[in-house]
Amino acid sequence: MKKIILLTFLLFNCCLLFAQTTAVVTRTVDGTTMSSSNDFFINASHSKNSSIFFQLVDTAGISQTFKSDALITVFAPDNQAFLKLDKAVLDTLLKPAHKQDLVKLLLSHVLTGKVTSKDIAKQINLNNGQAVLTTMANTKLIATIDANRNIVLTNENGNKSVISKFDILQKNGILDIVTSVLISKNTQP
């Protein structure tokens, strides 16, 4: 009888553990409900506030990166960030001759693996106030924490962006919304 009770207890706890790791998390971001059972492209393509970034991803032909099962972390600039750019820069990036520049710009906002804001903050604290993050475009982002306790990303060109919404779980990683497009010297047309 004791063995049956022990076995039942163990099975019940294993089921609870499994249920916790596979639970679907939904989160409303700027009026759009995002589900952790969807990939980046499905969730963010419905978002009115991140639509430009994901339209550019589609235009660049790299949407599969955001749909695959490989874990990634995306620092997606909101639409306001793109509106801050000089219109000529965006128009040039959309020309077929500058497709590689567009791809590099977009992938400069993506990390390989699932990196939470807590992970970034921990790296910052362990490394004298800054963490160096390498993007899929092989560019570097320096993460720091400002006086308002925001995580600020600075690229190699000195451009800064604040993570305004963080740790939005996706089926294949984490989405963070940032306030500026991080244009590097190599991606400026």
Tab-separated table of N, CA, C and O in Angstrom, residues 145-150:
chain	number	residue	atom	x	y	z
A	145	ILE	N	22.635	49.078	-17.719
A	145	ILE	CA	21.423	49.486	-17.008
A	145	ILE	C	21.571	50.963	-16.687
A	145	ILE	O	22.575	51.382	-16.093
A	146	ASP	N	20.564	51.761	-17.093
A	146	ASP	CA	20.651	53.206	-16.873
A	146	ASP	C	20.120	53.595	-15.494
A	146	ASP	O	19.729	52.727	-14.693
A	147	ALA	N	20.081	54.876	-15.218
A	147	ALA	CA	19.650	55.383	-13.911
A	147	ALA	C	18.198	55.034	-13.602
A	147	ALA	O	17.806	54.968	-12.438
A	148	ASN	N	17.387	54.812	-14.636
A	148	ASN	CA	15.979	54.455	-14.445
A	148	ASN	C	15.764	52.950	-14.391
A	148	ASN	O	14.637	52.482	-14.440
A	149	ARG	N	16.864	52.194	-14.334
A	149	ARG	CA	16.864	50.738	-14.252
A	149	ARG	C	16.369	50.072	-15.535
A	149	ARG	O	15.884	48.950	-15.533
A	150	ASN	N	16.488	50.789	-16.662
A	150	ASN	CA	16.175	50.231	-17.974
A	150	ASN	C	17.405	49.535	-18.529
A	150	ASN	O	18.526	49.987	-18.303
